[in-house]
mmCIF file of C-alpha atoms and ligand atoms in Angstrom:
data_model
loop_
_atom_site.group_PDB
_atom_site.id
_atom_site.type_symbol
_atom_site.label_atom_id
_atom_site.label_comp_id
_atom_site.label_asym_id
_atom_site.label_seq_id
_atom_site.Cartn_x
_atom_site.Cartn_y
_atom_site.Cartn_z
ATOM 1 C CA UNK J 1 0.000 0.000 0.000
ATOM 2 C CA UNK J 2 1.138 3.652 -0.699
ATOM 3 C CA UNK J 3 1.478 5.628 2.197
ATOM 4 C CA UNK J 4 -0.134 8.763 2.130
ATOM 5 C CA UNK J 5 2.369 11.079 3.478
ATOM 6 C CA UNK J 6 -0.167 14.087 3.515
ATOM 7 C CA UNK J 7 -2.870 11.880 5.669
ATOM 8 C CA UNK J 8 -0.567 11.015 7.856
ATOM 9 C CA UNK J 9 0.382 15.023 9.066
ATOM 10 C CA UNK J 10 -3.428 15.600 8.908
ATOM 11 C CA UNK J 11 -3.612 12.606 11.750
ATOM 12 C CA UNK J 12 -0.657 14.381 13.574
ATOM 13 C CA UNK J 13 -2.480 17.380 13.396
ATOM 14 C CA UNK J 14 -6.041 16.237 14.850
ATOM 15 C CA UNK J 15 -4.207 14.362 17.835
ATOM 16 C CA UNK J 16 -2.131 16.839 18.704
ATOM 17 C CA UNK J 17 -5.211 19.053 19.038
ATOM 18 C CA UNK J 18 -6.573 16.412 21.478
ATOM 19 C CA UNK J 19 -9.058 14.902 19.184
ATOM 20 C CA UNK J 20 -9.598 11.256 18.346
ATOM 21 C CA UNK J 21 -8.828 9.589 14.907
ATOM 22 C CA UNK J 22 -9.847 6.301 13.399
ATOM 23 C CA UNK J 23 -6.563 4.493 12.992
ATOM 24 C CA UNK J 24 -5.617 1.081 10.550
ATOM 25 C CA UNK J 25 -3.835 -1.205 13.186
ATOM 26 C CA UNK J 26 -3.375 -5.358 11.510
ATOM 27 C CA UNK J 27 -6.086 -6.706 14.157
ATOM 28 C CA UNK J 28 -8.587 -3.598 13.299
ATOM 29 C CA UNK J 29 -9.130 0.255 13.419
ATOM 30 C CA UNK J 30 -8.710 1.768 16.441
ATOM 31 C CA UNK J 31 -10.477 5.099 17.630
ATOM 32 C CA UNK J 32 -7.010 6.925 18.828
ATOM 33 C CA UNK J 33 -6.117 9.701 21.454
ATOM 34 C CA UNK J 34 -2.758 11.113 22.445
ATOM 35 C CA UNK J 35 -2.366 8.557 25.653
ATOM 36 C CA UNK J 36 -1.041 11.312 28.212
ATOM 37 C CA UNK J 37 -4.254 14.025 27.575
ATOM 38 C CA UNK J 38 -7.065 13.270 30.558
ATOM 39 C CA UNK J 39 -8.904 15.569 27.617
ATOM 40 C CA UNK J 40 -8.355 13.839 24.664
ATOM 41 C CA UNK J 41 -8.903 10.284 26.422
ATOM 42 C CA UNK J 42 -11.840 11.621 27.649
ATOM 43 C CA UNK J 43 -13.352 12.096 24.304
ATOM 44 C CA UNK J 44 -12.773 8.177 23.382
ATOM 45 C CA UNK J 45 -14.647 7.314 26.307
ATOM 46 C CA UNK J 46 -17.789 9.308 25.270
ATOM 47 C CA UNK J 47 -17.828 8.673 21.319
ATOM 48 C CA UNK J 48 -17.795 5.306 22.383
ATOM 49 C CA UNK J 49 -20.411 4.956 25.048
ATOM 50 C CA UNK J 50 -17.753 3.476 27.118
ATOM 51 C CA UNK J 51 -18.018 2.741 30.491
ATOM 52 C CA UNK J 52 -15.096 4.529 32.229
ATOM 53 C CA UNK J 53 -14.166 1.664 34.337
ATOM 54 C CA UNK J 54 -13.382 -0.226 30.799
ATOM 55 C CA UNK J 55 -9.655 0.708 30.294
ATOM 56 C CA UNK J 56 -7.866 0.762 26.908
ATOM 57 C CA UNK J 57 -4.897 -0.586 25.558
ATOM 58 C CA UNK J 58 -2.272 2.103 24.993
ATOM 59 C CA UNK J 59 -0.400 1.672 21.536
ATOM 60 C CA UNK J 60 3.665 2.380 21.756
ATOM 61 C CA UNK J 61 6.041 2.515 18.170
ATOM 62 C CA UNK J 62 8.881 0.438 20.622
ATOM 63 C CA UNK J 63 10.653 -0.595 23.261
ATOM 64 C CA UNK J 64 12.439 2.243 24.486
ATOM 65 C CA UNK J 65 8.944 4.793 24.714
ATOM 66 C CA UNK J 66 7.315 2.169 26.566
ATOM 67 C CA UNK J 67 9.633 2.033 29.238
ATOM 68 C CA UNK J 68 8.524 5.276 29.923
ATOM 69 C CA UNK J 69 5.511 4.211 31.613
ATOM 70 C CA UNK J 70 5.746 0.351 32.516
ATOM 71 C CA UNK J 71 8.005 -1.896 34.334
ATOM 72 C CA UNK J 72 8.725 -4.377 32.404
ATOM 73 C CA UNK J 73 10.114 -7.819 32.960
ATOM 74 C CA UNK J 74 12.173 -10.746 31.147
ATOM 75 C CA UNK J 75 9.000 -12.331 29.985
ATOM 76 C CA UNK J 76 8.074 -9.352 28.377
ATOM 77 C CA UNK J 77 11.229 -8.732 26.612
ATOM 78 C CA UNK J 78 11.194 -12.788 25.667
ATOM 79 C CA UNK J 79 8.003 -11.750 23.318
ATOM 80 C CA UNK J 80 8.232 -8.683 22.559
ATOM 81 C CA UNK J 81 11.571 -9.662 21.374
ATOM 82 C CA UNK J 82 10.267 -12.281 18.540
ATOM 83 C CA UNK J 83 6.355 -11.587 18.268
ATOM 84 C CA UNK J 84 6.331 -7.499 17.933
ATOM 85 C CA UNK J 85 4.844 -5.707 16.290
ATOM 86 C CA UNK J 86 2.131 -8.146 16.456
ATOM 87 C CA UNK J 87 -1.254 -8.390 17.216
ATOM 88 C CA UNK J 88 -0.607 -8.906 21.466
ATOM 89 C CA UNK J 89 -1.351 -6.685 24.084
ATOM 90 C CA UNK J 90 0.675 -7.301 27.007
ATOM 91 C CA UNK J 91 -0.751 -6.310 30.693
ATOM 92 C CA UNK J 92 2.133 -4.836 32.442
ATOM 93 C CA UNK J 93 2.564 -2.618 35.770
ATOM 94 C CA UNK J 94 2.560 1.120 35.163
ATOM 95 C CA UNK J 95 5.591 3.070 36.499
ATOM 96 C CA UNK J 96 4.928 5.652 39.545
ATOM 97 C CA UNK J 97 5.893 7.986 37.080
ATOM 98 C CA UNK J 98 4.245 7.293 34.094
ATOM 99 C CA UNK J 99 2.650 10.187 32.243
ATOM 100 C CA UNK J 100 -0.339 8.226 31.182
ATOM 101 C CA UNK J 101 -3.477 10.162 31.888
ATOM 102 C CA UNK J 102 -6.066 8.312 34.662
ATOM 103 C CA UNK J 103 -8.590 8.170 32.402
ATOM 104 C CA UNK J 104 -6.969 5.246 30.287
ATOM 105 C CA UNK J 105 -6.578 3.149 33.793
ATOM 106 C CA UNK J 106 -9.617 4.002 35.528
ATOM 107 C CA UNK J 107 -6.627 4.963 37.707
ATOM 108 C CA UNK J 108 -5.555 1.195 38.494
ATOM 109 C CA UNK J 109 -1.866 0.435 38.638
ATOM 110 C CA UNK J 110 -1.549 -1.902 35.424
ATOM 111 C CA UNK J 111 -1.681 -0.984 31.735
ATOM 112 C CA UNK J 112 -2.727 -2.818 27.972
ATOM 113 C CA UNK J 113 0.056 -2.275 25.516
ATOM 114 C CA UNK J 114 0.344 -3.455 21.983
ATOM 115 C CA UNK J 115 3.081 -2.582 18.963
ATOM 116 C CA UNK J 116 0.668 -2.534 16.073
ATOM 117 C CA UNK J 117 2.174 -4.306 13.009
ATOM 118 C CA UNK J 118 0.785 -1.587 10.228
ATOM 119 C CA UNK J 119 3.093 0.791 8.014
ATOM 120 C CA UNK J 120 0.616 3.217 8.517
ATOM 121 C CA UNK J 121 -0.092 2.963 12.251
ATOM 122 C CA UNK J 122 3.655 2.394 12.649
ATOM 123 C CA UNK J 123 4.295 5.446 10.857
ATOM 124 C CA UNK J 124 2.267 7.534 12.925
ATOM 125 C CA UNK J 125 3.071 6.305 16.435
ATOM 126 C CA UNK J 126 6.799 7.585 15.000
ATOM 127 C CA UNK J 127 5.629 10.820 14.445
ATOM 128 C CA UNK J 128 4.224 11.669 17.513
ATOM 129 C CA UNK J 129 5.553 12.984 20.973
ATOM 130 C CA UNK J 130 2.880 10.462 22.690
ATOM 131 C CA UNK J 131 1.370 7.070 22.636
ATOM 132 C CA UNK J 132 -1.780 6.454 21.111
ATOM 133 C CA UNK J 133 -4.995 5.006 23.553
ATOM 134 C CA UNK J 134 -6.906 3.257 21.470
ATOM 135 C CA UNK J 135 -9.785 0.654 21.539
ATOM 136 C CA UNK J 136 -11.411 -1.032 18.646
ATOM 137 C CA UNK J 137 -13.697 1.697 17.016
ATOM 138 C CA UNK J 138 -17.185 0.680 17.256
ATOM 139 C CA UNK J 139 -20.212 2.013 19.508
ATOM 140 C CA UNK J 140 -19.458 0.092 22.564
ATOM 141 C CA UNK J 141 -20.774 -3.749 22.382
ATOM 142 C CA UNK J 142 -20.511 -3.501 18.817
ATOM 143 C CA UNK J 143 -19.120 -5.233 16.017
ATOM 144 C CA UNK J 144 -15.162 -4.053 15.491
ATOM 145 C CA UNK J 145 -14.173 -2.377 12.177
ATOM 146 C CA UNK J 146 -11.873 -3.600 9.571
ATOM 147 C CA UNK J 147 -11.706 -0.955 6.980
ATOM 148 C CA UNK J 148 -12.436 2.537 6.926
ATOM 149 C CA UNK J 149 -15.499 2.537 5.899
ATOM 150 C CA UNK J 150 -17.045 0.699 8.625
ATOM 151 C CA UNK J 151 -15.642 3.574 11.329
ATOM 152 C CA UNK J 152 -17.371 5.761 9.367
ATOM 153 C CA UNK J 153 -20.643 3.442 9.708
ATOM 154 C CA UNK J 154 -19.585 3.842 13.370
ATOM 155 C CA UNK J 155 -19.117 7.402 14.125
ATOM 156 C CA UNK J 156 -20.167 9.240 10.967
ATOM 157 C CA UNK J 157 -19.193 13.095 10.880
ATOM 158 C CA UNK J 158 -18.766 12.706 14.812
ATOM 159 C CA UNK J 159 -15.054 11.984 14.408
ATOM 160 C CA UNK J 160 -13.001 14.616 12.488
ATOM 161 C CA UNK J 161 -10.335 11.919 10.682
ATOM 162 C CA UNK J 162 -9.911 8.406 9.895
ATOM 163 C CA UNK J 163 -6.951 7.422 8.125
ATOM 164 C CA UNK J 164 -7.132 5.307 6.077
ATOM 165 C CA UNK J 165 -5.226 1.461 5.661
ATOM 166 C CA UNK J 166 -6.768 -1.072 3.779
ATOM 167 C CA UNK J 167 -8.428 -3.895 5.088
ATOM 168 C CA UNK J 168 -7.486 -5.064 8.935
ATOM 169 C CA UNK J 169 -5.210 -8.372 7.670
ATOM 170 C CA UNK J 170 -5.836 -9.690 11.147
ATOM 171 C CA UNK J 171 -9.028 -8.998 11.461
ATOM 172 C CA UNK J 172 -9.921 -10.091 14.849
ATOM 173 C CA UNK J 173 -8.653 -8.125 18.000
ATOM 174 C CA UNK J 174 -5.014 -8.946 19.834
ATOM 175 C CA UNK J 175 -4.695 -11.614 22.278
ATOM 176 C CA UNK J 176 -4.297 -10.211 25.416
ATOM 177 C CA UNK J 177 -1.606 -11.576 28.134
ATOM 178 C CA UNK J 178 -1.444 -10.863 31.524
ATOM 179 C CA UNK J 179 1.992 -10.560 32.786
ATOM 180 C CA UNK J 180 1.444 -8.760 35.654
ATOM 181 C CA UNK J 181 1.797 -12.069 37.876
ATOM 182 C CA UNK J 182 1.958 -15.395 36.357
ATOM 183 C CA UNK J 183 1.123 -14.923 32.950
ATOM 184 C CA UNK J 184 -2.284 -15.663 31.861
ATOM 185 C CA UNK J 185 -4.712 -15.106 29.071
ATOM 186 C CA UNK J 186 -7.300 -12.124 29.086
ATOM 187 C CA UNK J 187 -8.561 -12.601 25.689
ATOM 188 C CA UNK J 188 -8.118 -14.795 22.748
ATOM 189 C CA UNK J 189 -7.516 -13.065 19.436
ATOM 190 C CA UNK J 190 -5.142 -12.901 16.821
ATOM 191 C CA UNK J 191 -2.037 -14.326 18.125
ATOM 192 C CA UNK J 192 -1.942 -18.085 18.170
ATOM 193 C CA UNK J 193 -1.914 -19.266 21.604
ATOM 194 C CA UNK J 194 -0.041 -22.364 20.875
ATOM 195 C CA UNK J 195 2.706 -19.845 19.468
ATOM 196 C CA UNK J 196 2.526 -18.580 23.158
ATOM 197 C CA UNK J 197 2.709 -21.910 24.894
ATOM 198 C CA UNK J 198 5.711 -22.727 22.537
ATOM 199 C CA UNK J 199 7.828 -19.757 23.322
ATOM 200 C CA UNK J 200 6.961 -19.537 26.702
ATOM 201 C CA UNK J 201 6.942 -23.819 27.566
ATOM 202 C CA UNK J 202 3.488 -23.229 29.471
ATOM 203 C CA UNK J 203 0.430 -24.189 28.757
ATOM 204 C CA UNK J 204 -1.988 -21.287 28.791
ATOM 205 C CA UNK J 205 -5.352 -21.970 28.934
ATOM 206 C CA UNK J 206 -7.443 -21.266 26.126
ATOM 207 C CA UNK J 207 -11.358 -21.843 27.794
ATOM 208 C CA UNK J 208 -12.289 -18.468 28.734
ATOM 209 C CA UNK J 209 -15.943 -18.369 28.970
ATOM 210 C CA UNK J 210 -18.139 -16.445 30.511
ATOM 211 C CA UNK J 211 -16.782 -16.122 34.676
ATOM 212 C CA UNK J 212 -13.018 -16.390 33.920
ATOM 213 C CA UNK J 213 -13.082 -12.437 32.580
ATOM 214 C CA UNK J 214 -13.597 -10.752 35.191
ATOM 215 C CA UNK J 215 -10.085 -9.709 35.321
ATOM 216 C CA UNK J 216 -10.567 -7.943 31.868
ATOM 217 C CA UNK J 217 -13.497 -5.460 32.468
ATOM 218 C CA UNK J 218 -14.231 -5.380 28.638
ATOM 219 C CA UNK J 219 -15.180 -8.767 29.021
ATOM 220 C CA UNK J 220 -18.792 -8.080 29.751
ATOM 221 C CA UNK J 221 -21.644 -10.121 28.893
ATOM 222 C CA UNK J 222 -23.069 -9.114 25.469
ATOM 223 C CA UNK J 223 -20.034 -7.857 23.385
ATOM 224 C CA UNK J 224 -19.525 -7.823 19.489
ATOM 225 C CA UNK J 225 -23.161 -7.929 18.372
ATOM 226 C CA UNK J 226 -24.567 -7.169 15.280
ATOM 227 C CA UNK J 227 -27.815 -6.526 17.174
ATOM 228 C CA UNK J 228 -29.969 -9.238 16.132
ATOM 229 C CA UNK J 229 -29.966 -12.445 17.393
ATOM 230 C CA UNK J 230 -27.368 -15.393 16.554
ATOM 231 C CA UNK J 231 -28.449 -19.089 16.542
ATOM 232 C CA UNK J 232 -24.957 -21.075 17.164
ATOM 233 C CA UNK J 233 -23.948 -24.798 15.990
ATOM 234 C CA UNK J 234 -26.851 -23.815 13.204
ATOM 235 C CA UNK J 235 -27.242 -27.714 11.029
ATOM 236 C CA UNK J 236 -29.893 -26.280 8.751
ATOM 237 C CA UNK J 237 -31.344 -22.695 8.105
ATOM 238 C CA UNK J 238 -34.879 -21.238 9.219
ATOM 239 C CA UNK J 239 -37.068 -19.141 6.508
ATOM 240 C CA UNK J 240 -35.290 -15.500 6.700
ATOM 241 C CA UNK J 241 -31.970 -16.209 8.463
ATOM 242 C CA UNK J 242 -28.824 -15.725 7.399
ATOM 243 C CA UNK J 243 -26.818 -18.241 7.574
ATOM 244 C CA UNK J 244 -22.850 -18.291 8.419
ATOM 245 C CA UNK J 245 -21.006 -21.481 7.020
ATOM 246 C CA UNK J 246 -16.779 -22.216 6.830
ATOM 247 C CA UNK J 247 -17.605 -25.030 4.527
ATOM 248 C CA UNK J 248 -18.706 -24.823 0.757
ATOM 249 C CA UNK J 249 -22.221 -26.504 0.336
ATOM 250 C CA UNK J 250 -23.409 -27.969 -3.243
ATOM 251 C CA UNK J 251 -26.565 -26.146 -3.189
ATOM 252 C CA UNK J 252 -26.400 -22.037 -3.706
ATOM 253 C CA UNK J 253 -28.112 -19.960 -1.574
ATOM 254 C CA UNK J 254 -28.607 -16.192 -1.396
ATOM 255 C CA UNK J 255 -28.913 -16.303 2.876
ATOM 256 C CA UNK J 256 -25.663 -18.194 2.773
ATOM 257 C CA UNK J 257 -22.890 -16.233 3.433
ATOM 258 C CA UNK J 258 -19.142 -18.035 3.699
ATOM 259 C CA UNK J 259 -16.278 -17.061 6.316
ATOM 260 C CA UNK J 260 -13.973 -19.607 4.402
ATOM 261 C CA UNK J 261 -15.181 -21.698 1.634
ATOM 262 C CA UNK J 262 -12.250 -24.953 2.517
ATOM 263 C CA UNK J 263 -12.944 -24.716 6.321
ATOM 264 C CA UNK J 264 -9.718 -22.250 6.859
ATOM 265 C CA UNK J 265 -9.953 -21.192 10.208
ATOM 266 C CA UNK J 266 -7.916 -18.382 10.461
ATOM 267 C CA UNK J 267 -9.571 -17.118 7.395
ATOM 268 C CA UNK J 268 -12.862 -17.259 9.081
ATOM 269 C CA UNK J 269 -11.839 -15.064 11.739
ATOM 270 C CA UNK J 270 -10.569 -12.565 9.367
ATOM 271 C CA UNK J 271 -13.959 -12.597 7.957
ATOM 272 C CA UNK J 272 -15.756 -12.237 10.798
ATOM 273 C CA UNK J 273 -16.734 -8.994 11.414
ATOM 274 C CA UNK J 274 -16.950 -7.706 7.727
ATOM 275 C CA UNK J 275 -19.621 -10.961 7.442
ATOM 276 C CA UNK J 276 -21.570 -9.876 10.031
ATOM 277 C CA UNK J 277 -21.443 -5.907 9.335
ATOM 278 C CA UNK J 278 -22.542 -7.136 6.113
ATOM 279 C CA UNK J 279 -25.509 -9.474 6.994
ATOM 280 C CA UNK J 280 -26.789 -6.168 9.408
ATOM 281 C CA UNK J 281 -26.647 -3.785 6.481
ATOM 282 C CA UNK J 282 -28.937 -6.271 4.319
ATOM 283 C CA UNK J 283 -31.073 -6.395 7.074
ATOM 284 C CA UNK J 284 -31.445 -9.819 8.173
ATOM 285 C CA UNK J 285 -33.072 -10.298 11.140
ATOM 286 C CA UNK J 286 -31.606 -13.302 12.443
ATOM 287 C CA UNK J 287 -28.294 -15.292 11.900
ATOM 288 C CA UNK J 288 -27.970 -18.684 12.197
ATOM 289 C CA UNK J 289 -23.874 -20.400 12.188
ATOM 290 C CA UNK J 290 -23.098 -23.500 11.646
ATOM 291 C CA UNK J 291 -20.664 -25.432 14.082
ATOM 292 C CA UNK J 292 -17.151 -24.276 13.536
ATOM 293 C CA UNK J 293 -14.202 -26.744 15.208
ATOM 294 C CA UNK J 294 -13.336 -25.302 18.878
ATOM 295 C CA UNK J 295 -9.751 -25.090 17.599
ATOM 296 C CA UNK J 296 -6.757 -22.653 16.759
ATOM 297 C CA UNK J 297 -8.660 -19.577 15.408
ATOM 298 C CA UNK J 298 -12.109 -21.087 15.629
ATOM 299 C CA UNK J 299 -11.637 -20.716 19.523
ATOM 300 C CA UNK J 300 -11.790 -16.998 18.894
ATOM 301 C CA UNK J 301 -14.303 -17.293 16.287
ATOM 302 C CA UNK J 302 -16.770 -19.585 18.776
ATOM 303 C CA UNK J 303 -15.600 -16.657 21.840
ATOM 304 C CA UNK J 304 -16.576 -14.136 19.839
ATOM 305 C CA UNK J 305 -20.169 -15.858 18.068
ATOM 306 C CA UNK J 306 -21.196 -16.686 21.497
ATOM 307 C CA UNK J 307 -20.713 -13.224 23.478
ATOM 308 C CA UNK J 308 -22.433 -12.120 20.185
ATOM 309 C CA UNK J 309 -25.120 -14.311 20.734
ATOM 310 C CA UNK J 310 -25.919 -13.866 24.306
ATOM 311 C CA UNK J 311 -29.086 -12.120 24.934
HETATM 312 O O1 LIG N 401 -6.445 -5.408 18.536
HETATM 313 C C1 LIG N 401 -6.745 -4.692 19.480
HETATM 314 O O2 LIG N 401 -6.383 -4.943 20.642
HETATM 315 C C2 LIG N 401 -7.547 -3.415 19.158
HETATM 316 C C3 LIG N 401 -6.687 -2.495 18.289
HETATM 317 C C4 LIG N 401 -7.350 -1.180 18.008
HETATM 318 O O3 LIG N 401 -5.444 -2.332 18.900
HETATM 319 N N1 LIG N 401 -7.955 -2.776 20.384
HETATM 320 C C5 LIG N 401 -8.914 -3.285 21.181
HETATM 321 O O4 LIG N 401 -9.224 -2.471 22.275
HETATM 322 O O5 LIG N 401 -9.465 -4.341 20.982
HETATM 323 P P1 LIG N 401 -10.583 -2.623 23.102
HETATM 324 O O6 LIG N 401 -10.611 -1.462 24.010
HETATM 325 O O7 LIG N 401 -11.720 -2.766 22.164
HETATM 326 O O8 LIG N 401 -10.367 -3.916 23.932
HETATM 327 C C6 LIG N 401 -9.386 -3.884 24.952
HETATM 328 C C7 LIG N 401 -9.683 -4.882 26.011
HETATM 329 C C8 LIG N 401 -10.886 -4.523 26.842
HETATM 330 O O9 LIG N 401 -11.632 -5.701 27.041
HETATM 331 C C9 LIG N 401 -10.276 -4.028 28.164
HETATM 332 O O10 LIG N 401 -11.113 -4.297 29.258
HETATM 333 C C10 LIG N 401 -9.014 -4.835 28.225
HETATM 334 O O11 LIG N 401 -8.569 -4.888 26.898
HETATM 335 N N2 LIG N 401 -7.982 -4.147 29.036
HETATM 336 C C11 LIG N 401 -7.394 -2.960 28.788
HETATM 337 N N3 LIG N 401 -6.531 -2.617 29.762
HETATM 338 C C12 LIG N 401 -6.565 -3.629 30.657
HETATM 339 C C13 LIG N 401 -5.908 -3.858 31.908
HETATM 340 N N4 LIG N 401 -5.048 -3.000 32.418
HETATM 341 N N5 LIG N 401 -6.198 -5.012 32.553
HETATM 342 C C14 LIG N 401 -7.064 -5.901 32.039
HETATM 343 N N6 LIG N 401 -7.731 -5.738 30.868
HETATM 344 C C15 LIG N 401 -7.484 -4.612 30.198
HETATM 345 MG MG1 LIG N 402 -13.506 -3.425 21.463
#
């Protein structure tokens, strides 16, 4: 992709005037604010409908500005050292000193960080004095967006600048780990845990239903919804769903709609969200999915089809 050198300053520009912009990151866009304004990370909060006590993941270009604000620890340097930029967040103890405004925190003592792995993002986060707070940017609950487009579905003329950066690759949120003790997983996303297990020689758990959140606020009940309701493990179709599949069926359908047509997991997560923001604007009013393999990236497809489907 050609970077838009122009775009970029106009981003600069908007943040450092405290305002938020829709930012490309690999997982997906991000509503950004300059991490150390209480004013600026104020404004996420309400363009989202965010609860306050939700905090957000604070993006860094490296290393060195992170140290900054966190303490950091071998672990941390063990994966950030061969899996950043990538899409992880890492939980990590904030410094005493840190500069990072309360509003990010809630004002607790540990903080979400993430190197985004996007030329553009990457670019950005270079330019700037600051780091960038950023959650996914969607109306709270909602479905996350992968392109540009779809944070403009979200926020319309309410936000003053997205930039724009192709299609999230990812297309899923980071996994997040907690390192702040013994390290653990918060949410599953688009790192591989097994990649996790392998560099670390643990065995992280990957069931992380419903009660096992409560450590990660954002973890609430209903999460990622397209707003209608989702019928999971789906064999056949009703009259008037839509109907999700990984698998190529014989028979055509118009209400079919495919994540993967060979059963490609990690494909069907990247599809996720753009499937679903697609079966909402045709106006379905009901999805049904069929079962998709509680494995590799179909555990974060199933975690996030059944928060999705809660009611
Ligand atoms: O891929 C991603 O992580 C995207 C892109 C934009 O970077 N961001 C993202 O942010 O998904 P958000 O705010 O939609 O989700 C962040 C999650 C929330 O569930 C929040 O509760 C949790 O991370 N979180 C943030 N800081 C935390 C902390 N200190 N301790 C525990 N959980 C935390
Ligand atoms: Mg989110």
């Amino acid at each position: 992709m050609k970077i838009n050198v122009s775009n970029i300053k106009k981003a600069v520009k908007y943040l450092n005037n405290n305002e938020c912009v829709g930012i490309p990151t690999e997982t997906v866009y991000g509503l950004a604010a300059n991490a150390y304004s209480d004013k600026a990370t104020k404004r996420i909060f309400k363009l989202k409908g965010r609860p306050v006590d939700n905090p957000l993941i604070v993006h860094y270009f490296n290393i060195k500005d992170l140290e900054r604000d966190c303490e950091t620890n071998t672990l941390f340097y063990k994966l950030y050292n061969s899996l950043c930029p990538g899409p992880i967040t890492f939980i990590l103890k904030l410094k005493n000193k840190s500069k990072i405004s309360k509003n990010v925190t809630n004002n607790k003592k540990t903080l979400g960080v993430r190197f985004p792995n996007h030329r553009v993002a990457r670019i950005l986060l270079k330019s700037l004095k600051y780091p960038l707070a950023a959650p996914s940017a969607n109306i709270s609950k909602g479905i996350s967006p992968v392109t540009k487009d779809d944070v403009y579905d979200e926020f319309g003329e309410k936000i003053k600048f997205i930039l724009e950066g192709g299609r999230s690759k990812v297309g899923v949120e980071s996994t997040i780990i907690s390192l702040v003790k013994k390290p653990h997983i918060l949410r599953l996303g688009g790192l591989d845990i097994s990649i996790l297990n392998k560099k670390l020689k643990i065995n992280l758990k990957t069931k992380l239903h419903a009660k096992s959140n409560i450590n990660s606020p954002g973890r609430g009940r209903i999460h990622y919804s397209p707003g209608i309701p989702i019928r999971l493990n789906a064999v056949k179709i009703k009259k008037d769903e839509a109907f999700i599949l990984i698998k190529k069926k014989k028979e055509n359908n118009k209400n079919y709609f495919y994540l993967s047509k060979t059963n490609n997991l990690m494909e069907s997560a990247k599809n996720l969200y753009k499937t679903l923001r697609k079966i909402k604007k045709l106006g379905y009013k009901k999805i049904a999915v069929q079962r998709i393999p509680n494995q590799n990236f179909g555990l974060v497809v199933n975690d996030r089809l059944f928060r999705a489907s809660r009611k």
